[in-house]
Coordinates of C-alpha atoms in Angstrom, one line a residue:
M1 CA 138.3 131.5 109.8
P2 CA 138.6 132.9 113.4
R3 CA 135.8 135.3 114.4
E4 CA 136.5 139.0 114.9
L5 CA 135.1 142.1 116.6
H6 CA 135.8 145.2 115.0
L7 CA 135.1 148.5 117.1
A8 CA 135.1 151.9 115.5
S9 CA 134.5 155.6 116.3
I10 CA 133.3 157.5 113.4
V11 CA 132.8 161.4 113.1
V12 CA 129.9 162.5 110.8
H13 CA 129.7 166.1 109.8
A14 CA 126.1 167.1 108.7
R15 CA 124.4 169.9 107.3
P16 CA 123.0 171.6 110.6
D17 CA 119.5 172.0 109.2
R18 CA 119.8 167.9 108.8
V19 CA 121.2 166.9 112.0
D20 CA 118.3 165.5 113.4
D21 CA 117.4 163.6 110.5
V22 CA 120.8 162.5 109.8
S23 CA 121.5 161.0 113.2
Q24 CA 118.0 159.3 113.5
T25 CA 118.8 157.2 110.2
I26 CA 122.4 156.7 111.5
V27 CA 121.0 155.4 114.8
G28 CA 118.6 153.1 113.0
M29 CA 121.2 151.5 111.0
G30 CA 122.7 150.1 114.3
L31 CA 125.3 152.8 115.3
E32 CA 125.5 154.3 119.1
R33 CA 125.2 158.0 119.0
H34 CA 127.7 159.7 121.8
L35 CA 127.5 163.6 120.7
A36 CA 125.4 165.6 118.4
S37 CA 125.9 169.3 118.1
P38 CA 123.6 171.7 116.4
E39 CA 126.3 172.9 114.2
G40 CA 126.2 169.4 112.9
K41 CA 129.0 167.2 114.2
L42 CA 128.1 163.9 115.4
V43 CA 129.9 161.0 116.8
F44 CA 129.0 157.3 116.8
T45 CA 130.4 153.8 117.9
H46 CA 130.0 151.1 115.6
E47 CA 130.6 147.1 116.3
S48 CA 131.0 144.7 113.4
E49 CA 132.3 141.2 112.6
S50 CA 134.7 142.0 109.8
A51 CA 136.6 145.2 108.3
R52 CA 134.4 144.8 105.3
D53 CA 131.4 145.4 107.1
L54 CA 133.2 148.6 108.9
G55 CA 133.9 149.6 105.3
D56 CA 130.5 149.2 103.7
T57 CA 128.8 151.1 106.6
L58 CA 131.5 153.9 106.5
T59 CA 130.3 154.2 102.6
Q60 CA 126.8 154.1 103.2
L61 CA 127.0 157.0 106.1
Q62 CA 129.0 159.0 103.3
L63 CA 126.1 158.6 101.0
L64 CA 123.4 159.7 103.1
D65 CA 121.5 162.8 102.1
G66 CA 122.6 165.7 104.6
V67 CA 125.9 164.1 105.3
L68 CA 129.1 166.1 104.3
A69 CA 131.7 163.8 105.5
A70 CA 131.7 160.6 107.6
T71 CA 135.4 159.6 108.8
M72 CA 136.6 156.7 111.0
V73 CA 138.4 158.1 113.6
Y74 CA 139.4 155.1 115.9
H75 CA 139.5 151.2 114.9
H76 CA 140.1 148.3 117.2
C77 CA 140.0 144.8 116.2
E78 CA 140.3 141.6 118.4
P79 CA 139.5 137.9 118.1
V80 CA 136.4 136.5 119.6
A81 CA 136.4 133.2 121.4
E82 CA 134.9 130.4 119.2
D83 CA 132.7 129.6 121.8
A84 CA 131.2 133.3 122.2
P85 CA 127.8 133.9 121.5
S86 CA 127.4 135.4 118.2
D87 CA 124.8 138.6 117.4
E88 CA 124.0 136.8 114.1
P89 CA 121.2 134.5 114.0
D90 CA 121.8 131.0 113.5
R91 CA 122.0 129.9 109.7
E92 CA 121.0 126.3 108.9
T93 CA 121.4 124.7 105.5
T94 CA 119.8 121.8 104.3
P95 CA 121.2 119.5 102.0

């Protein structure tokens, strides 16, 4: 199966009194924060190798304590060359 790179922009609305906690939790999940307003609006980008991973992350965001809504507002997918390095560690299998 050809490798893919999925890039997404996600807007999260959090309770204003939980913005800092929610933001730190999401950054800890590997997303990059671009905006955080005191009113509770946060903007992140996320990279993944599959649409399933992206969907799973979006579900996790929606279930975080203090999150009112998490919405994907942009998605781009492109193929990755087979010889391109992967961010995932090599997985060796033994017989």
